[in-house]
Coordinates of C-alpha atoms in Angstrom, one line a residue:
M1 CA -2.0 39.1 58.3
Q2 CA -1.9 38.7 62.3
P3 CA -3.4 35.2 63.0
F4 CA -6.4 35.3 66.3
R5 CA -4.4 34.6 69.8
G6 CA -8.0 34.4 71.9
T7 CA -7.9 31.1 73.8
S8 CA -10.4 28.4 73.0
V9 CA -14.2 28.8 74.2
V10 CA -13.6 25.6 76.6
Q11 CA -10.4 27.1 78.5
E12 CA -11.7 31.2 78.5
F13 CA -14.4 29.3 80.0
V14 CA -12.9 27.1 82.9
M15 CA -10.5 30.4 83.8
T16 CA -14.0 33.0 84.3
E17 CA -15.0 29.8 86.3
S18 CA -11.8 28.9 88.3
E19 CA -11.9 32.9 88.8
G20 CA -15.9 33.3 90.3
Q21 CA -14.6 29.7 92.7
S22 CA -17.7 27.8 90.5
Y23 CA -18.3 24.7 92.2
I24 CA -18.5 22.6 88.9
D25 CA -15.0 20.8 88.9
Y26 CA -14.0 21.7 85.5
D27 CA -11.1 19.2 85.4
A28 CA -12.5 16.4 85.7
F29 CA -14.1 17.1 83.3
L30 CA -11.5 17.2 81.4
E31 CA -9.0 14.8 82.1
P32 CA -8.2 12.3 79.1
D33 CA -9.7 9.1 81.2
F34 CA -12.8 10.5 81.5
S35 CA -15.6 8.2 81.9
P36 CA -19.6 9.2 81.9
T37 CA -20.4 5.5 83.1
S38 CA -18.0 6.1 86.7
F39 CA -19.4 9.6 86.8
A40 CA -22.8 8.8 87.1
N41 CA -22.0 5.9 89.4
S42 CA -20.5 8.3 91.4
L43 CA -23.5 11.1 91.6
V44 CA -25.7 7.5 92.2
I45 CA -23.9 6.5 95.0
A46 CA -22.8 10.6 96.4
T47 CA -26.7 11.2 96.8
N48 CA -28.2 7.5 97.6
N49 CA -27.4 5.5 100.5
P50 CA -26.0 2.1 99.4
S51 CA -28.2 -0.1 101.5
D52 CA -31.6 1.8 100.0
T53 CA -34.0 0.5 98.0
P54 CA -35.2 1.6 95.8
I55 CA -32.7 3.7 95.0
D56 CA -33.3 7.4 94.2
L57 CA -32.2 8.4 90.9
S58 CA -34.2 12.2 90.7
T59 CA -31.4 14.0 92.8
P60 CA -28.6 13.1 90.6
L61 CA -30.5 13.8 87.7
S62 CA -31.4 17.1 88.5
R63 CA -27.2 17.3 89.9
V64 CA -26.7 16.8 86.1
L65 CA -29.5 19.3 84.7
F66 CA -28.7 21.6 87.0
D67 CA -24.9 21.7 86.4
I68 CA -26.0 21.4 82.5
Q69 CA -27.7 24.9 82.9
E70 CA -25.3 26.3 84.5
I71 CA -22.5 25.2 82.2
D72 CA -24.9 26.4 79.2
T73 CA -25.4 29.9 80.5
H74 CA -21.5 30.5 81.0
I75 CA -21.3 29.4 77.6
H76 CA -23.5 32.2 76.1
T77 CA -22.1 34.4 78.7
L78 CA -18.9 33.7 77.3
T79 CA -19.9 33.8 73.5
T80 CA -21.4 37.3 73.6
K81 CA -18.6 39.0 75.4
S82 CA -15.6 36.9 72.5
A83 CA -18.5 38.0 69.4
I84 CA -16.3 41.0 68.3
P85 CA -13.0 39.0 68.7
L86 CA -14.1 36.2 66.7
L87 CA -16.0 38.5 64.2
T88 CA -13.0 40.4 63.5
H89 CA -10.8 37.0 63.1
T90 CA -12.8 36.3 60.3
R91 CA -13.2 39.3 58.9
D92 CA -8.9 39.0 58.7
Q93 CA -9.1 35.1 57.3
A94 CA -11.5 36.3 54.4
D95 CA -9.7 39.3 53.5
A96 CA -6.5 37.3 53.9
G97 CA -8.2 34.8 51.4
Q98 CA -8.8 36.7 49.3
R99 CA -5.7 38.2 48.3
I100 CA -4.5 34.5 48.3
V101 CA -7.4 33.9 45.7
A102 CA -6.1 37.3 43.5
E103 CA -2.3 36.1 44.0
V104 CA -2.6 32.3 42.8
E105 CA -5.6 33.5 40.1
A106 CA -2.5 34.9 38.2
Q107 CA 0.2 32.2 38.8
V108 CA -2.3 30.0 37.3
A109 CA -2.7 32.8 34.1
S110 CA 0.3 32.9 33.7
L111 CA 0.2 28.8 33.6
A112 CA -2.4 28.7 31.2
D113 CA -0.4 31.0 28.8
G114 CA 2.7 29.0 29.2
Y115 CA 0.7 25.5 28.6
Q116 CA -0.6 27.3 25.4
R117 CA 2.7 28.3 24.0
L118 CA 4.6 24.7 25.0
Q119 CA 1.2 23.2 23.5
K120 CA 1.4 25.2 20.4
D121 CA 5.5 25.3 19.8
V122 CA 6.1 21.7 21.2
I123 CA 2.9 19.0 21.5
Q124 CA 1.2 19.8 18.2
R125 CA 5.0 19.5 16.6
Y126 CA 5.4 16.4 18.3
E127 CA 2.1 15.1 17.0
E128 CA 3.0 15.6 13.5
A129 CA 6.9 14.1 14.0
D130 CA 4.9 10.9 15.7
E131 CA 2.6 10.4 12.8
V132 CA 5.4 10.5 10.9
R133 CA 8.1 8.4 12.6
I134 CA 4.8 6.1 12.5
A135 CA 4.8 6.2 8.5
V136 CA 8.3 5.7 8.0
E137 CA 8.3 2.9 10.8
R138 CA 5.9 1.2 8.2
L139 CA 7.4 2.1 5.2
W140 CA 10.6 1.0 6.2
E141 CA 8.7 -2.4 7.6
T142 CA 7.1 -2.4 4.0
V143 CA 10.7 -2.5 2.5
R144 CA 12.2 -4.9 4.6
I145 CA 9.3 -7.3 3.6
G146 CA 10.1 -6.5 -0.2
R147 CA 13.6 -7.4 0.2
S148 CA 12.9 -9.9 1.9
V149 CA 10.2 -11.4 -1.0
A150 CA 12.2 -10.1 -3.6
R151 CA 15.3 -12.3 -2.5
C152 CA 13.7 -15.2 -1.6
L153 CA 12.2 -14.9 -5.4
T154 CA 15.2 -14.1 -6.8
L155 CA 16.9 -17.3 -5.1
G156 CA 13.7 -19.1 -6.2
R157 CA 14.5 -18.7 -10.0
Q158 CA 18.0 -19.2 -9.3
L159 CA 16.7 -22.5 -8.1
E160 CA 14.8 -23.7 -10.7
A161 CA 17.7 -22.4 -13.6
Q162 CA 19.9 -24.9 -11.5
M163 CA 17.2 -27.7 -11.3
A164 CA 17.3 -27.2 -15.1
E165 CA 20.8 -27.5 -15.2
V166 CA 20.5 -30.8 -13.3
V167 CA 18.3 -32.1 -15.2
G168 CA 19.9 -31.7 -18.2
G169 CA 17.3 -28.7 -19.3
G170 CA 19.5 -25.7 -18.9
G171 CA 22.7 -24.5 -21.7
G172 CA 23.2 -24.5 -25.0
D173 CA 22.8 -28.8 -25.1
A174 CA 19.5 -29.9 -23.4
T175 CA 20.2 -33.1 -23.3
K176 CA 23.6 -33.6 -20.8
E177 CA 23.1 -33.8 -17.3
D178 CA 24.9 -31.6 -15.0
H179 CA 25.1 -33.7 -11.8
R180 CA 27.9 -30.8 -10.1
A181 CA 24.2 -28.5 -10.0
M182 CA 23.0 -30.0 -7.7
T183 CA 25.0 -29.7 -4.8
R184 CA 24.4 -26.1 -5.9
V185 CA 20.7 -26.4 -5.3
S186 CA 21.3 -28.1 -2.2
D187 CA 23.0 -25.0 -1.1
T188 CA 20.5 -22.9 -2.3
L189 CA 17.2 -24.5 -1.2
L190 CA 19.1 -24.5 2.4
A191 CA 19.5 -20.8 1.5
I192 CA 15.8 -20.2 1.4
R193 CA 15.2 -22.2 3.8
H194 CA 17.1 -21.0 6.6
L195 CA 15.2 -17.3 5.0
L196 CA 12.0 -18.8 5.3
S197 CA 13.1 -20.2 9.5
L198 CA 13.7 -16.2 10.2
S199 CA 10.5 -16.0 11.5
G200 CA 11.0 -14.7 14.6
P201 CA 9.9 -10.6 15.5
G202 CA 12.5 -8.1 13.7
E203 CA 13.9 -11.4 12.0
E204 CA 14.2 -11.3 7.8
G205 CA 11.8 -14.0 7.4
E206 CA 9.1 -12.6 9.9
H207 CA 6.4 -11.7 7.4
L208 CA 6.8 -14.3 4.5
S209 CA 4.6 -16.8 6.0
K210 CA 1.8 -14.9 4.8
I211 CA 2.2 -13.5 1.6
N212 CA 0.7 -15.6 -1.0
L213 CA 3.7 -15.5 -3.6
I214 CA 5.7 -17.7 -1.4
T215 CA 3.3 -19.8 0.2
Y216 CA 2.9 -20.2 -4.5
L217 CA 6.7 -20.4 -4.5
Q218 CA 7.1 -22.9 -1.6
N219 CA 3.9 -25.1 -3.1
S220 CA 5.5 -24.9 -6.8
V221 CA 9.1 -24.9 -6.9
L222 CA 10.7 -25.7 -3.1
T223 CA 9.3 -28.6 -2.9
P224 CA 9.0 -30.6 -6.0
S225 CA 12.4 -29.5 -6.2
E226 CA 13.2 -30.9 -2.9
T227 CA 11.8 -33.8 -3.4
S228 CA 13.3 -34.5 -7.5
L229 CA 17.1 -33.2 -5.5
R230 CA 16.6 -36.2 -3.1
N231 CA 15.3 -39.0 -5.3
R232 CA 17.8 -38.5 -8.1
A233 CA 20.9 -38.7 -5.4
Q234 CA 18.8 -41.6 -3.6
Q235 CA 18.9 -43.0 -7.2
M236 CA 22.5 -42.1 -7.9
I237 CA 23.5 -43.8 -5.2
R238 CA 21.5 -47.0 -5.4
E239 CA 23.3 -47.7 -8.8
F240 CA 26.4 -47.0 -8.0
S241 CA 28.8 -49.7 -9.0
M242 CA 32.4 -50.1 -9.9
S243 CA 33.2 -53.3 -9.4
S244 CA 36.1 -54.3 -11.8
L245 CA 34.9 -58.2 -11.9
A246 CA 33.7 -59.3 -15.9
L247 CA 30.6 -60.5 -16.0
S248 CA 28.2 -61.4 -19.1
S249 CA 26.1 -58.5 -19.4
G250 CA 29.6 -56.2 -20.1
A251 CA 33.1 -55.9 -20.1
P252 CA 34.4 -54.1 -16.6
A253 CA 34.4 -50.2 -16.4
T254 CA 37.0 -47.8 -18.0
Y255 CA 38.9 -45.6 -15.9
A256 CA 36.9 -42.2 -18.0
Q257 CA 33.8 -44.1 -16.7
S258 CA 34.8 -44.8 -13.2
E259 CA 36.1 -41.4 -12.5
E260 CA 32.3 -40.6 -13.7
T261 CA 30.5 -42.6 -11.6
K262 CA 33.0 -41.6 -8.6
S263 CA 32.1 -38.0 -9.2
R264 CA 28.5 -38.6 -9.8
T265 CA 28.2 -40.8 -6.4
T266 CA 29.9 -38.1 -4.7
S267 CA 27.9 -35.0 -6.3
A268 CA 24.5 -37.7 -4.5
L269 CA 26.5 -38.5 -1.4
L270 CA 26.9 -34.3 -0.7
T271 CA 23.6 -33.1 -1.8
L272 CA 22.1 -35.5 0.7
Q273 CA 24.1 -34.7 3.5
L274 CA 23.6 -30.7 2.8
L275 CA 19.7 -31.8 2.0
N276 CA 19.6 -33.7 6.0
P277 CA 22.6 -36.0 7.7
R278 CA 20.1 -38.9 8.3
L279 CA 18.7 -39.2 4.4
L280 CA 22.3 -40.5 3.4
I281 CA 22.4 -42.7 6.6
A282 CA 19.0 -43.8 5.0
A283 CA 20.1 -44.1 1.1
L284 CA 23.2 -45.5 2.2
Q285 CA 21.8 -48.2 4.7
A286 CA 18.9 -48.8 1.9
Y287 CA 22.0 -49.6 -0.8
L288 CA 23.7 -52.4 2.0
R289 CA 20.1 -53.6 2.5
T290 CA 19.4 -53.6 -1.0
S291 CA 23.1 -55.3 -1.9
L292 CA 22.7 -57.9 1.6
T293 CA 19.0 -58.8 0.4
S294 CA 19.9 -60.0 -3.4
S295 CA 23.2 -61.7 -2.7
L296 CA 21.0 -64.1 0.1
A297 CA 18.5 -64.9 -2.2
S298 CA 21.2 -65.8 -5.1
I299 CA 23.3 -67.8 -3.2
T300 CA 20.4 -69.6 -1.5
R301 CA 18.9 -70.2 -5.1
A302 CA 23.1 -71.4 -6.0
L303 CA 23.5 -74.1 -3.4
D304 CA 20.1 -75.7 -4.6
N305 CA 21.7 -75.5 -8.1
L306 CA 25.2 -75.9 -8.1
A307 CA 25.5 -75.3 -11.4
T308 CA 25.2 -71.8 -10.8
L309 CA 27.2 -71.3 -7.9
D310 CA 30.4 -70.1 -9.5
R311 CA 28.5 -67.6 -11.7
T312 CA 26.7 -66.4 -8.9
L313 CA 29.7 -66.0 -6.0
L314 CA 31.2 -63.8 -9.3
E315 CA 28.2 -61.6 -8.9
V316 CA 28.4 -60.8 -5.0
S317 CA 32.2 -60.7 -4.7
A318 CA 31.2 -57.3 -7.8
R319 CA 28.5 -56.4 -5.2
C320 CA 31.0 -56.5 -2.2
Q321 CA 33.8 -54.7 -4.1
N322 CA 31.4 -52.3 -5.0
I323 CA 30.5 -51.5 -1.1
V324 CA 34.8 -51.7 -0.8
A325 CA 35.0 -48.7 -3.5
L326 CA 31.5 -46.8 -1.6
E327 CA 33.7 -47.4 1.8
S328 CA 36.7 -45.7 0.4
L329 CA 35.0 -42.6 -1.3
L330 CA 32.9 -41.9 1.6
D331 CA 36.3 -41.8 3.5
T332 CA 37.6 -39.2 0.9
I333 CA 34.6 -37.1 1.3
K334 CA 34.5 -34.0 4.2
P335 CA 31.1 -33.2 5.4
P336 CA 30.6 -29.8 3.0
K337 CA 30.1 -25.9 5.0
T338 CA 26.9 -24.4 4.0
A339 CA 25.8 -20.6 5.4
A340 CA 23.2 -22.0 6.9
P341 CA 23.4 -22.3 10.4
E342 CA 20.8 -24.9 11.3
S343 CA 22.6 -27.0 8.9
N344 CA 26.2 -27.4 10.4
D345 CA 25.2 -28.4 14.2
N346 CA 24.2 -31.8 13.2
S347 CA 26.7 -33.8 15.2
E348 CA 26.8 -35.8 12.0
E349 CA 29.0 -32.9 10.7
Q350 CA 31.6 -33.0 13.4
A351 CA 32.9 -35.8 12.2
G352 CA 35.8 -36.0 9.9
N353 CA 34.2 -37.8 6.8
L354 CA 31.3 -39.0 5.9
L355 CA 32.0 -43.1 6.6
E356 CA 32.4 -41.8 10.1
P357 CA 28.4 -41.8 10.4
L358 CA 27.5 -44.7 8.8
L359 CA 30.3 -46.9 10.3
A360 CA 28.3 -45.6 14.0
A361 CA 25.0 -46.6 12.9
L362 CA 25.8 -49.6 11.7
D363 CA 28.1 -50.8 15.1
T364 CA 30.7 -51.5 12.6
S365 CA 34.3 -50.8 11.8
S366 CA 34.3 -52.3 8.1
L367 CA 31.0 -51.7 5.5
P368 CA 32.7 -55.3 4.0
S369 CA 33.1 -56.9 7.3
F370 CA 29.7 -55.5 7.8
F371 CA 28.2 -57.3 4.6
W372 CA 30.1 -60.5 5.2
R373 CA 28.8 -61.1 8.8
S374 CA 25.3 -59.6 7.9
L375 CA 24.7 -62.0 4.8
A376 CA 26.6 -64.9 6.6
E377 CA 24.5 -64.4 9.2
G378 CA 21.3 -65.0 6.9
L379 CA 22.6 -67.3 4.8
G380 CA 22.8 -69.9 8.1
P381 CA 19.3 -70.7 8.5
R382 CA 18.9 -71.1 4.9
V383 CA 21.5 -73.9 4.4
A384 CA 20.2 -75.6 7.3
A385 CA 16.8 -75.4 5.9
L386 CA 18.2 -76.8 2.1
I387 CA 19.5 -79.3 4.4
A388 CA 17.0 -80.4 6.6
K389 CA 14.2 -80.2 2.8
G390 CA 16.8 -83.4 2.1
G391 CA 16.2 -84.4 -1.9
V392 CA 19.1 -84.4 -4.7
S393 CA 20.2 -80.6 -3.9
A394 CA 21.5 -81.8 -0.2
R395 CA 23.0 -84.5 -1.4
A396 CA 24.8 -82.4 -4.6
L397 CA 25.6 -80.0 -1.8
K398 CA 26.7 -82.5 1.1
T399 CA 28.8 -84.2 -1.9
H400 CA 31.0 -81.1 -2.8
K401 CA 31.1 -79.8 0.9
E402 CA 35.3 -78.7 -0.2
R403 CA 34.2 -77.0 -3.6
V404 CA 31.3 -75.2 -2.2
K405 CA 34.2 -74.4 1.1
D406 CA 36.5 -73.5 -1.4
S407 CA 34.7 -71.1 -3.4
M408 CA 33.1 -69.5 -0.6
R409 CA 36.4 -68.5 0.7
E410 CA 37.0 -67.4 -3.0
C411 CA 34.6 -65.6 -3.2
V412 CA 34.8 -63.5 0.2
L413 CA 38.7 -62.9 -0.6
R414 CA 38.7 -62.0 -3.8
G415 CA 34.7 -59.0 -3.3
S416 CA 37.0 -58.0 -0.3
Q417 CA 40.3 -56.5 -3.0
S418 CA 39.6 -53.1 -4.1
P419 CA 38.2 -52.6 -7.5
G420 CA 40.4 -50.8 -10.3
G421 CA 41.2 -47.4 -9.7
I422 CA 40.5 -47.3 -5.6
K423 CA 42.7 -47.5 -3.1
G424 CA 40.6 -49.7 -0.8
R425 CA 40.7 -50.1 3.7
A426 CA 43.4 -52.3 4.4
G427 CA 42.2 -54.8 6.1
A428 CA 42.3 -59.2 7.3
W429 CA 39.6 -60.9 5.3
E430 CA 40.3 -64.5 6.8
R431 CA 38.1 -63.9 9.6
E432 CA 35.4 -62.7 7.5
A433 CA 35.6 -65.4 4.7
A434 CA 36.2 -68.4 8.3
V435 CA 32.6 -67.2 8.9
M436 CA 30.9 -67.5 5.5
V437 CA 32.1 -70.9 5.3
G438 CA 31.3 -71.3 8.5
S439 CA 27.3 -70.4 8.1
V440 CA 26.8 -73.3 5.0
I441 CA 29.3 -75.7 5.8
G442 CA 28.7 -75.8 9.6
S443 CA 25.1 -77.0 8.1
L444 CA 26.7 -79.4 5.7
G445 CA 28.5 -81.2 8.8
R446 CA 25.5 -81.8 11.1

C-alpha cells in the first residue's frame, strides 16, 4: 500500500495563489505568532485617518469579508480538482484496513484456540490441584491441633498420676506420700504451661485456647494441681525444723529424721523455684518473718516474767538454729534447669545456689545475722516500754540485769551454732550477741 503523497489543502492553496500572484498575504496568516487582534487593528489603521472621529469600520470589515470569500472560492476549486486523488487514497486506506483485519482475525482465532487448550490443560488442572492443596493444608492443620491436644492431655494424665504420688494416692501404698514427686509435678506443669504459651501464628499451641477440652483441663486439673502443689511446698518450708536443742516437747531429731527433713525441704524449695522463683523468695521471707515475730513476742513475755526466760531463750536459739540449717541447705542447692525456656530466663536462676537471691532480697550477708539484728531492732522499743511502765517486772529486770545479759549472749552464741548433721556457714557472732545484749541492757541502764 502506497501512502498518499499529495500536499495538504493549505499548502496546495498557497502554492496556487502564489502562482496566480494573489493579493492575499498567506504567509502572514501561516506565521506561528499570528494574532487576529493585531491583524484587525492594522486593517482599521490602514483604512482610517487616526484623527477621524468616528472611525469607519465598514471598509475594513468589507475587506475581511472579501478575503474570506476569495479564500472560500479557491478552497472549493482546489478540493474539486483534488477529489479523485482523495477518493483514491481513501479507497486504498480502506482496502489496506480490510487486509489487516483479516490477518488480525486469523491471529486472534489462533490465540483463542491456544487459550482454550491452556485453560483445559493447565488452568482447570491448577484449580483442581489448588482445591487439593487447600484440603491438605486444612487436614495438616487439623493433625497439628490434634497432636497438640493429645500432647496436652498426655501431660495432664501424667500430672494427675504424679499428684497422686505427692498426696499419697498412687502406687501400691495409698497412705505414703512421695515428696520427690513434687519436682516432677513442677516439671510437668511447666511443660503444659509452655505448650499453652505457644499461641502465636504457626506455633504448636496456636489454637489450644479455643478448644473446650483444654479449657476444662486447665480449670479442673492444672490450676487445682498447681495451687495444691504450691500450698504443700509452702507448708513444708513453714514446718522446717532441724534444731538439735532438746525441748520438753520431745527429744532431738535422729539422723534419719534430719535427712528426711532435709530431703522434704529440698523438694519444696526446688518446687517453688520451678513454679516461680518469686514464690520461693516470698516463702522463705515468710518463714523468717514468722520466726522473728514468734521470738520477739516470746522474749517480751519472758522479760516480763523472768522465770520463763531460760526456756524462752532456748526456743529462740532453736529457731535460729533452724535458720542456720536452712541457710546451709540453701547454699548447697543449685537452681534447677528445665525444658521450658521461659523458666530459665529469670535473673534468680543465674545465681550459683538458692541462697544468693534470698540474701540479695534481704540485703544481708547472712540469715542468722539478719535474724539477730532484726530481733534486736524490734526488741529495743519493747524493753523500753516495759521499763517505762515500771512495776515488779521492771524492778526484777534491773535487779537481774547481769543474768539477762549473760542469758542473751548465750542465746545468740548457742542459736548461731549449726544443728547436728548440718555444716553451717562460718562466722563470728560476737557482734550479733553484742547487738542483742545492747537492745535489752541499753534500756535497763537509763
